[in-house]
Backbone as XML, in Angstrom:
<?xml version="1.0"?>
<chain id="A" units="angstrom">
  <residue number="1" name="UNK">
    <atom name="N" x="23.344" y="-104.279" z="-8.728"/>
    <atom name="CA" x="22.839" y="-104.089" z="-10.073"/>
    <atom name="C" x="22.031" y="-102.807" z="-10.155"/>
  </residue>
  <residue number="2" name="UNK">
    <atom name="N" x="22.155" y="-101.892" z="-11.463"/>
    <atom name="CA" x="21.311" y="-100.437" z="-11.655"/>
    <atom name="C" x="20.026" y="-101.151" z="-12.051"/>
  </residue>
  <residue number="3" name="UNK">
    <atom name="N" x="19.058" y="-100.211" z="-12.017"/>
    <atom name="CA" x="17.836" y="-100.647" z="-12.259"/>
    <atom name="C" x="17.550" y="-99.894" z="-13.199"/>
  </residue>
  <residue number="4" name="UNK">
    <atom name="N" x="17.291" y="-100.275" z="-14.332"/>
    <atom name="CA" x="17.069" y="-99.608" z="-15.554"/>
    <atom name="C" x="15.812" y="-99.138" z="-15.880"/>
  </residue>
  <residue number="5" name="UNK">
    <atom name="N" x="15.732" y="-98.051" z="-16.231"/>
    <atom name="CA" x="14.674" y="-96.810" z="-16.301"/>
    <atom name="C" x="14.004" y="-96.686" z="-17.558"/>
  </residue>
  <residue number="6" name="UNK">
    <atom name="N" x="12.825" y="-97.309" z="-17.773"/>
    <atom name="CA" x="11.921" y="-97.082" z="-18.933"/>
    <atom name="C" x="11.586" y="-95.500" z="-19.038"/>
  </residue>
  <residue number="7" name="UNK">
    <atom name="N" x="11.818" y="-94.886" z="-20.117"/>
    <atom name="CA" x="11.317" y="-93.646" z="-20.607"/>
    <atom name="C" x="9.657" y="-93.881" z="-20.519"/>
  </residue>
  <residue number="8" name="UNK">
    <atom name="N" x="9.016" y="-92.344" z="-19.858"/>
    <atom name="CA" x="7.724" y="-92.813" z="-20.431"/>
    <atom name="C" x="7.091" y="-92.576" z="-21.385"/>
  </residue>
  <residue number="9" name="UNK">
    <atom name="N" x="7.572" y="-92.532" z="-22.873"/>
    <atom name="CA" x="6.588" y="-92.941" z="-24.340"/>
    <atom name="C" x="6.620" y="-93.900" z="-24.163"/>
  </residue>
  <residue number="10" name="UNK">
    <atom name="N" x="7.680" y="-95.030" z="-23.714"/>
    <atom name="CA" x="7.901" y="-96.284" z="-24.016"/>
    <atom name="C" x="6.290" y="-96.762" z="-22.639"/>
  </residue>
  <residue number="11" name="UNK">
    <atom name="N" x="6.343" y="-96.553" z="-21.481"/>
    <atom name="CA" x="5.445" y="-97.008" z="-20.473"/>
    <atom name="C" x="4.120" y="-96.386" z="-20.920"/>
  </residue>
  <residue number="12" name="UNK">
    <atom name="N" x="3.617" y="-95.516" z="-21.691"/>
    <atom name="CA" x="1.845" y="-94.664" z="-21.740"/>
    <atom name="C" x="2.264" y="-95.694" z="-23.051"/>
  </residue>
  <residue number="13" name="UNK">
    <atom name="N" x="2.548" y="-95.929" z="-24.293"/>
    <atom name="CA" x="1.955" y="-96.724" z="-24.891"/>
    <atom name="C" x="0.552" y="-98.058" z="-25.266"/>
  </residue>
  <residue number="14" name="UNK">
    <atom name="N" x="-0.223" y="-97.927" z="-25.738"/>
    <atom name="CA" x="-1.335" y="-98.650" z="-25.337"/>
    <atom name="C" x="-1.325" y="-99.875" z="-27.214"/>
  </residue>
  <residue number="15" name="UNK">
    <atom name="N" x="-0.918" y="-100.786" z="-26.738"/>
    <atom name="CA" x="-1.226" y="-101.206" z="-28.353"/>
    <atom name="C" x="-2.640" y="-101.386" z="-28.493"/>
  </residue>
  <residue number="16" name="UNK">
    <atom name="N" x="-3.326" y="-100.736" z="-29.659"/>
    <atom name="CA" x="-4.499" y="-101.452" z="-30.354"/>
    <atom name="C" x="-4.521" y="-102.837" z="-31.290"/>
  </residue>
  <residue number="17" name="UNK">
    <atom name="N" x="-3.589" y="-102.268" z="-31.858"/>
    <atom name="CA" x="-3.261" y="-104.017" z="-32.572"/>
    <atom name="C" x="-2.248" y="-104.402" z="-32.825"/>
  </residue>
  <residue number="18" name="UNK">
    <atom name="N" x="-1.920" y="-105.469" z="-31.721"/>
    <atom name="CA" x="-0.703" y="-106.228" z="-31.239"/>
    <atom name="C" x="0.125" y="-107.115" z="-32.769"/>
  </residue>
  <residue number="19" name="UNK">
    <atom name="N" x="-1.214" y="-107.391" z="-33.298"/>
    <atom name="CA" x="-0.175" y="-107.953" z="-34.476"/>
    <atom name="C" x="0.439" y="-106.889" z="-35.544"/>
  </residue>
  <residue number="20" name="UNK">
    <atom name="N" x="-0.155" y="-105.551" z="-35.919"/>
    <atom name="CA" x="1.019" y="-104.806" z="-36.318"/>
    <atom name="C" x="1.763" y="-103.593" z="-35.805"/>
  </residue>
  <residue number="21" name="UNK">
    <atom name="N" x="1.706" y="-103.913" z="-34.390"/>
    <atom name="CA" x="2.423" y="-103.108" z="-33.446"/>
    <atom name="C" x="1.238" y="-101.290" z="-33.464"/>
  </residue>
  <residue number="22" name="UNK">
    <atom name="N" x="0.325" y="-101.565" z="-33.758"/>
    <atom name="CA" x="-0.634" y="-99.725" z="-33.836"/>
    <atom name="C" x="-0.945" y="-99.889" z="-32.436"/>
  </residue>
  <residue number="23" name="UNK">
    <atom name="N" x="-0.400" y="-98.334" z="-32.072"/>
    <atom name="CA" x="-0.810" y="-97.896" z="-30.711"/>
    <atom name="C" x="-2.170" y="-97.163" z="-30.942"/>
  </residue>
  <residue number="24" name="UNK">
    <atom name="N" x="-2.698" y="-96.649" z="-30.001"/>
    <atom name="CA" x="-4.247" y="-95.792" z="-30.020"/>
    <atom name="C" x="-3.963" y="-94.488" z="-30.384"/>
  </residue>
  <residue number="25" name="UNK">
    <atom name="N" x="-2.809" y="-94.080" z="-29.657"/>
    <atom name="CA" x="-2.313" y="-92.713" z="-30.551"/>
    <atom name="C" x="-2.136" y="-92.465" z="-32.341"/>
  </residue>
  <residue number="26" name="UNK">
    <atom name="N" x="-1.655" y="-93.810" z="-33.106"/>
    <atom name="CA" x="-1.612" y="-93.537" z="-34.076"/>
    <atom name="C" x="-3.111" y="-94.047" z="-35.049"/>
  </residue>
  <residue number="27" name="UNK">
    <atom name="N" x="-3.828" y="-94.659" z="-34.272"/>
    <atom name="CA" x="-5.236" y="-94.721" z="-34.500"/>
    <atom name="C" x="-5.967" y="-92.960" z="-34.742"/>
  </residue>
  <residue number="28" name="UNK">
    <atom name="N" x="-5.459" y="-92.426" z="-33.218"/>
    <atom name="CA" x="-6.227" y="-91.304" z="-33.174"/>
    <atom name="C" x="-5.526" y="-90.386" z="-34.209"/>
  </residue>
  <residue number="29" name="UNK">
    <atom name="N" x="-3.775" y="-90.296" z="-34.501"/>
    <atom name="CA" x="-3.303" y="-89.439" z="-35.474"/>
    <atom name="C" x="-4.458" y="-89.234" z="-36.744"/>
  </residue>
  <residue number="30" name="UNK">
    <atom name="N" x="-4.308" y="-90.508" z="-36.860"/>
    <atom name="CA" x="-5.342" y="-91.254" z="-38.290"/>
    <atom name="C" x="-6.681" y="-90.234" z="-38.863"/>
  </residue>
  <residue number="31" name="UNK">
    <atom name="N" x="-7.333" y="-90.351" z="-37.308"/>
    <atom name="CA" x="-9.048" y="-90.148" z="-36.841"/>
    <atom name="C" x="-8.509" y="-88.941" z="-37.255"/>
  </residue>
  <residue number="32" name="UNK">
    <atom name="N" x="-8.113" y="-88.134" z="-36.785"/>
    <atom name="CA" x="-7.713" y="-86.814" z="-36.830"/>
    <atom name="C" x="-7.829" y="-85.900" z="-38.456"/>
  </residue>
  <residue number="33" name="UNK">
    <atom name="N" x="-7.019" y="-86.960" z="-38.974"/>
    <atom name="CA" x="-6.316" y="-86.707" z="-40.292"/>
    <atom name="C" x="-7.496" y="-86.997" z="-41.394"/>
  </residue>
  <residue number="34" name="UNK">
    <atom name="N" x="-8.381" y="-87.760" z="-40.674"/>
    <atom name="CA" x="-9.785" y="-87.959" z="-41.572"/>
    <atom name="C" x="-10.450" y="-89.019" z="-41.982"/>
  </residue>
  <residue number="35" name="UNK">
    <atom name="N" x="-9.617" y="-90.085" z="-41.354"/>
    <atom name="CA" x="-10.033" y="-91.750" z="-40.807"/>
    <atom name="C" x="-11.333" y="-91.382" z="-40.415"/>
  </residue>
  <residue number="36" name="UNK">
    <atom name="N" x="-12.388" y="-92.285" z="-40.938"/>
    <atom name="CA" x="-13.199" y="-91.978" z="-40.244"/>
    <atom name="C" x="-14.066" y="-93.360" z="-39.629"/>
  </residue>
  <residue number="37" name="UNK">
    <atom name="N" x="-13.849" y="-94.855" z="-40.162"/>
    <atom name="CA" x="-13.841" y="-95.794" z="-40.329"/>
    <atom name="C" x="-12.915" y="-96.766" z="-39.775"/>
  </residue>
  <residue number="38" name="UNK">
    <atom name="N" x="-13.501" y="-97.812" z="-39.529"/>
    <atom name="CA" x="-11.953" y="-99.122" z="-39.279"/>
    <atom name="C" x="-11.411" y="-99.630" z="-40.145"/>
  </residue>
  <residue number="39" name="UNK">
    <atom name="N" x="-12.310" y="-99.463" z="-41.998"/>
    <atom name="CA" x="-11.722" y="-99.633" z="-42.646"/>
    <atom name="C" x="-10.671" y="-98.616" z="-43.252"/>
  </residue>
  <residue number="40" name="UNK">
    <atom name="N" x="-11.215" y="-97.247" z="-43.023"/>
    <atom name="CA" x="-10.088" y="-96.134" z="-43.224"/>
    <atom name="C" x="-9.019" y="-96.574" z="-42.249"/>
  </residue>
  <residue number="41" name="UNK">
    <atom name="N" x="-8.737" y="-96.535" z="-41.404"/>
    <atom name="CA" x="-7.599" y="-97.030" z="-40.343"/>
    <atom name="C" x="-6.381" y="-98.715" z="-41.149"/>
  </residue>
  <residue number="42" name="UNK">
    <atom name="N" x="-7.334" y="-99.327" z="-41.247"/>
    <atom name="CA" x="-7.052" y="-100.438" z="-41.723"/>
    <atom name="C" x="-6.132" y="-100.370" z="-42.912"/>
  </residue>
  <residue number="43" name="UNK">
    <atom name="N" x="-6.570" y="-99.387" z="-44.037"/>
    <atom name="CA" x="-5.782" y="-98.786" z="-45.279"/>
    <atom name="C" x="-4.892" y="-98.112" z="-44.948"/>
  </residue>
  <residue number="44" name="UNK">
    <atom name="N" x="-4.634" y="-97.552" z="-43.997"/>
    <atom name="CA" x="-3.528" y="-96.821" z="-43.734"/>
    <atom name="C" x="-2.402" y="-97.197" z="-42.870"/>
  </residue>
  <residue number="45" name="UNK">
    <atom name="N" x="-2.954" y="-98.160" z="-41.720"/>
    <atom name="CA" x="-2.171" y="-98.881" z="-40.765"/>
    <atom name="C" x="-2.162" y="-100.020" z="-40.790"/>
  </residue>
  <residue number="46" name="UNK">
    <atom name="N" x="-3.274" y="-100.878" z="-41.582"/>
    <atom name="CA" x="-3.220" y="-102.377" z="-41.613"/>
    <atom name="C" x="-3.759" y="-102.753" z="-40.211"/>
  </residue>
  <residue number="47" name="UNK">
    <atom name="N" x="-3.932" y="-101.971" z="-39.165"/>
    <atom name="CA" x="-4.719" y="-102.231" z="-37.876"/>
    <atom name="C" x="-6.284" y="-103.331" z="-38.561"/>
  </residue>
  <residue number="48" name="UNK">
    <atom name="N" x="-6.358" y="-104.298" z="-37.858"/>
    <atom name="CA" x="-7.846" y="-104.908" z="-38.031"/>
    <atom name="C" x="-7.546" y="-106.195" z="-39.183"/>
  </residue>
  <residue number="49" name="UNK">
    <atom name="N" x="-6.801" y="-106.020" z="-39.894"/>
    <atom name="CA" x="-6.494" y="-106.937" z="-41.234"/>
    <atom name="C" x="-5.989" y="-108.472" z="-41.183"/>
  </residue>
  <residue number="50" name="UNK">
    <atom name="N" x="-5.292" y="-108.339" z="-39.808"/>
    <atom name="CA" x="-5.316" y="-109.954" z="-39.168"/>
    <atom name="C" x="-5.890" y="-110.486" z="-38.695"/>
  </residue>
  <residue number="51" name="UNK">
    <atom name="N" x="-5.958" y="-110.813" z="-37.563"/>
    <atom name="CA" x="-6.950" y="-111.164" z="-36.721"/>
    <atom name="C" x="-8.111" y="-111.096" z="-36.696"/>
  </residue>
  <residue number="52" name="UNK">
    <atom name="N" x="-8.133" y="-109.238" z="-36.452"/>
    <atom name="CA" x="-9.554" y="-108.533" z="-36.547"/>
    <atom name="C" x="-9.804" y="-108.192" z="-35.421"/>
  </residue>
  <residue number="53" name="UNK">
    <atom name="N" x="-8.974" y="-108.884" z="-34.139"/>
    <atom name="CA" x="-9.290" y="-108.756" z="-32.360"/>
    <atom name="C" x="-9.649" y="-107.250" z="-32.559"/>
  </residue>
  <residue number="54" name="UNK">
    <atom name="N" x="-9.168" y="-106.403" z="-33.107"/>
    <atom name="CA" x="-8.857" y="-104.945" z="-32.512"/>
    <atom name="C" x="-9.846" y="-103.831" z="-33.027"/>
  </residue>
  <residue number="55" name="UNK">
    <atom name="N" x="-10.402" y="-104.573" z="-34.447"/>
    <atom name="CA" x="-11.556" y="-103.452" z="-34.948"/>
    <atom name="C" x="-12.657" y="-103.119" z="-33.604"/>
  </residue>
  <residue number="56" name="UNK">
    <atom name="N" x="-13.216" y="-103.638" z="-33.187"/>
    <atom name="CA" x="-13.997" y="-103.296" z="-32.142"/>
    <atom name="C" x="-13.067" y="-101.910" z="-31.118"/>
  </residue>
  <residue number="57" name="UNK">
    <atom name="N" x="-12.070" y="-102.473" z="-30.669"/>
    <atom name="CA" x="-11.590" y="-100.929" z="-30.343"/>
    <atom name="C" x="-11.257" y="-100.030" z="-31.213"/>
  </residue>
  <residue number="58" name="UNK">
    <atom name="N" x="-10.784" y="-100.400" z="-32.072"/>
    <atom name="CA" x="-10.617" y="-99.054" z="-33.122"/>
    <atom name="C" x="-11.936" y="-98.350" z="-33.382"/>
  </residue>
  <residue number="59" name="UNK">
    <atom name="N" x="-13.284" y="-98.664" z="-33.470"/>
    <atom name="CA" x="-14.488" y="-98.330" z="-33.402"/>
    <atom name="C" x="-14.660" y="-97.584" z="-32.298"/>
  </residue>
  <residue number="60" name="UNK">
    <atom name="N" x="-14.440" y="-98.157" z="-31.079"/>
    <atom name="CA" x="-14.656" y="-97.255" z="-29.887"/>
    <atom name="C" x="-13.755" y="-96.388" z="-29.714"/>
  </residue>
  <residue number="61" name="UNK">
    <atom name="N" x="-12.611" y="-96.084" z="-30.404"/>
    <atom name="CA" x="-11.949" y="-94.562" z="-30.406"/>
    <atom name="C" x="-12.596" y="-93.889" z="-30.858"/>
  </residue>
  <residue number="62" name="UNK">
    <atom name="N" x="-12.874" y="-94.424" z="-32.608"/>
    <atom name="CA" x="-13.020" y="-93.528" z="-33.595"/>
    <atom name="C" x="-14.606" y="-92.895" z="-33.250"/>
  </residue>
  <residue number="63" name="UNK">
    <atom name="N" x="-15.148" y="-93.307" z="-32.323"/>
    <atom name="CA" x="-16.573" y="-93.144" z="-31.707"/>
    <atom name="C" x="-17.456" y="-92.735" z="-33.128"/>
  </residue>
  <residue number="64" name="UNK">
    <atom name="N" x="-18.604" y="-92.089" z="-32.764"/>
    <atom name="CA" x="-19.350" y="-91.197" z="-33.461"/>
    <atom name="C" x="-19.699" y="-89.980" z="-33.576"/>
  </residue>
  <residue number="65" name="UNK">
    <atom name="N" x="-18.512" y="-89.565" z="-33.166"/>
    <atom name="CA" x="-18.263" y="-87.615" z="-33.822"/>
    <atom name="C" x="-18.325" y="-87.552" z="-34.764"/>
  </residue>
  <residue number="66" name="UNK">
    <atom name="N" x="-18.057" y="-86.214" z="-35.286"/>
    <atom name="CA" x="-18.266" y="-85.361" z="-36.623"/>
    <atom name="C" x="-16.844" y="-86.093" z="-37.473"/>
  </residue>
  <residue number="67" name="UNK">
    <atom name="N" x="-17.080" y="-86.497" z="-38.829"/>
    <atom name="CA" x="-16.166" y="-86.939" z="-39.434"/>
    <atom name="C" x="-15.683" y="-85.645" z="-40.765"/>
  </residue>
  <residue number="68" name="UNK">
    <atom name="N" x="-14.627" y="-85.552" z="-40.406"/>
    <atom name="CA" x="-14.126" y="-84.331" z="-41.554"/>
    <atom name="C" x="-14.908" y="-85.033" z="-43.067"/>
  </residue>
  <residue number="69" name="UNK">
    <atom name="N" x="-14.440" y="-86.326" z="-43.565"/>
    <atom name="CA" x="-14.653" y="-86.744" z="-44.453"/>
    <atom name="C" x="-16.076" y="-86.572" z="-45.127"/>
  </residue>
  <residue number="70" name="UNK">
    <atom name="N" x="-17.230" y="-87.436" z="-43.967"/>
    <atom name="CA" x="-18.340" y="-87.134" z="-44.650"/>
    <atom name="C" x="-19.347" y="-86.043" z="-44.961"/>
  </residue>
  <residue number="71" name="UNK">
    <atom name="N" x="-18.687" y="-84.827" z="-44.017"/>
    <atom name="CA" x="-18.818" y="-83.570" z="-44.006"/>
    <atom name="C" x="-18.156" y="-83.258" z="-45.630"/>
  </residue>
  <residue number="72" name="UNK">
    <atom name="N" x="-17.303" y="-83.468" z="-45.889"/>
    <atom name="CA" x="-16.737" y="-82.952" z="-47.085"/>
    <atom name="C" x="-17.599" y="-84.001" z="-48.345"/>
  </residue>
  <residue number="73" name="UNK">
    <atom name="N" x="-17.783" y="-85.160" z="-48.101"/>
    <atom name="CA" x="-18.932" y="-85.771" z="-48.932"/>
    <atom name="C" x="-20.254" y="-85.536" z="-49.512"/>
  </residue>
  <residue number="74" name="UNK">
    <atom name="N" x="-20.600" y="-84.762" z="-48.492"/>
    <atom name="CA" x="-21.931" y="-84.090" z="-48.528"/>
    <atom name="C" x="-22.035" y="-82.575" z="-49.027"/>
  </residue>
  <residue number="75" name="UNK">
    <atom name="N" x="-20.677" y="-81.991" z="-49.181"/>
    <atom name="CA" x="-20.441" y="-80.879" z="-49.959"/>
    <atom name="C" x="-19.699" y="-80.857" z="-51.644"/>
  </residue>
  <residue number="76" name="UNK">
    <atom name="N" x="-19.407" y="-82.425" z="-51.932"/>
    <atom name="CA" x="-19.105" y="-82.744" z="-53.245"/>
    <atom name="C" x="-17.249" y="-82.521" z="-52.769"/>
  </residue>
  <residue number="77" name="UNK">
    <atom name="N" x="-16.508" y="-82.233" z="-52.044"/>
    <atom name="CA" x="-15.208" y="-81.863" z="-51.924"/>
    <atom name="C" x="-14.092" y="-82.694" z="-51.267"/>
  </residue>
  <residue number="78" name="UNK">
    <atom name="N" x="-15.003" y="-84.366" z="-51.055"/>
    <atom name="CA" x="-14.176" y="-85.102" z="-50.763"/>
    <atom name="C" x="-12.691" y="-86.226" z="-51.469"/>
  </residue>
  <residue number="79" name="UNK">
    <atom name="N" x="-12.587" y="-85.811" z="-52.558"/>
    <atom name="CA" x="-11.947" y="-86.360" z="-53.359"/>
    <atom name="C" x="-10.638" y="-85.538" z="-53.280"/>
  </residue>
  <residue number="80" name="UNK">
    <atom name="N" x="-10.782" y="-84.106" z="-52.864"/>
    <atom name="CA" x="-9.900" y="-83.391" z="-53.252"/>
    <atom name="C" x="-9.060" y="-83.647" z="-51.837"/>
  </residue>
  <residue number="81" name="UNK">
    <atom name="N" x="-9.879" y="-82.993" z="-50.876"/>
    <atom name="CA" x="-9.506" y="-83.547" z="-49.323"/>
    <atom name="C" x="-8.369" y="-84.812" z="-49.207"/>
  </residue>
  <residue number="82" name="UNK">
    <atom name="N" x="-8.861" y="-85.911" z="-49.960"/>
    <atom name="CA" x="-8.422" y="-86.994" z="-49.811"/>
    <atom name="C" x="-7.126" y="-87.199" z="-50.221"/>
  </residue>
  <residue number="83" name="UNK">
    <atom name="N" x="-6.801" y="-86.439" z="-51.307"/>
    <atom name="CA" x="-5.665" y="-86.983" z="-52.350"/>
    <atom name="C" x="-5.039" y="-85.924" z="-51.732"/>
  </residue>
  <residue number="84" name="UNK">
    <atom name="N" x="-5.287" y="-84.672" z="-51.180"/>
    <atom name="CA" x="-4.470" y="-83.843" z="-50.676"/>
    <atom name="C" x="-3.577" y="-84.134" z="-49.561"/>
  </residue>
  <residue number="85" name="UNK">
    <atom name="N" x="-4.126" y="-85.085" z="-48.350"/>
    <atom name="CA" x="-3.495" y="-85.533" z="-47.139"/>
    <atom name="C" x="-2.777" y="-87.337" z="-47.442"/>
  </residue>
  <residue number="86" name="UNK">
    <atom name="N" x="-1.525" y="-87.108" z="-47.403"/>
    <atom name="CA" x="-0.281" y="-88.124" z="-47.743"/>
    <atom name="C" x="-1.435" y="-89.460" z="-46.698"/>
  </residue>
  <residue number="87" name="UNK">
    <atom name="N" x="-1.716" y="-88.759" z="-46.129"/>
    <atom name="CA" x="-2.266" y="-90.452" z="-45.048"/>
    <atom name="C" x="-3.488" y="-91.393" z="-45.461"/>
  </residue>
  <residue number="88" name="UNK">
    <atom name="N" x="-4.029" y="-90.412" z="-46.041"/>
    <atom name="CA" x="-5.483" y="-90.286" z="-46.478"/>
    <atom name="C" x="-5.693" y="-91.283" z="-48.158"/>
  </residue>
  <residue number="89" name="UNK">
    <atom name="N" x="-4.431" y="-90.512" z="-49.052"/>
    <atom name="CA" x="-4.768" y="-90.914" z="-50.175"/>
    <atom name="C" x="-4.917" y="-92.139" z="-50.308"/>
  </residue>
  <residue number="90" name="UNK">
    <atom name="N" x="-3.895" y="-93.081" z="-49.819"/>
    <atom name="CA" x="-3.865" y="-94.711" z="-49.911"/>
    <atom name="C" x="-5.365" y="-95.053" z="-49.545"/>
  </residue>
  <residue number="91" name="UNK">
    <atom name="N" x="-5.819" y="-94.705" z="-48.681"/>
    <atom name="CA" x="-7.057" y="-95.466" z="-48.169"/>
    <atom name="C" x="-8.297" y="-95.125" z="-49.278"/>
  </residue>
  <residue number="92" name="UNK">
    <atom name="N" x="-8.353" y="-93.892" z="-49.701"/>
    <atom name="CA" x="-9.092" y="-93.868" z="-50.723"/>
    <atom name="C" x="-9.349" y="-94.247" z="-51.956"/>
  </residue>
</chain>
């Protein structure tokens, strides 16, 4: 018998939340994009909305760095930010 060979995207995968399949990568896409919250994450991926097991890690990605968002809050320019990025708008 061949022994069949997992690609590795398929093996580095890490799920954050098993019930709607979110890996940490698309957590961090998120963070990136201006998630800055578990509830921002949550609006966009539904990560946290079942269970809930997973908000606690989604927190410890999203740590406490500089958030694009509330940076742009505090300059009056977050609305525009928001509706501008396809990922972003839903959650807002």
């Amino acid at each position: 018998m061949a022994r069949r060979t997992i690609p590795a995207r398929e093996v580095n995968r890490v799920y954050v939340c098993s019930c709607f399949g979110i890996t940490d990568k698309q957590v961090k896409d998120h963070a990136a994009a201006g998630a800055c919250t578990p509830r921002q994450i949550a609006s966009a991926t539904k990560a946290g909305t079942d269970c809930g097991s997973c908000v606690r890690t989604i927190q410890g990605i999203l740590g406490r760095g500089a958030c694009p968002r509330r940076e742009l809050l505090e300059t009056g320019n977050a609305a525009t930010a928001l509706t501008a990025d396809p990922l972003l708008a839903e959650a807002a």
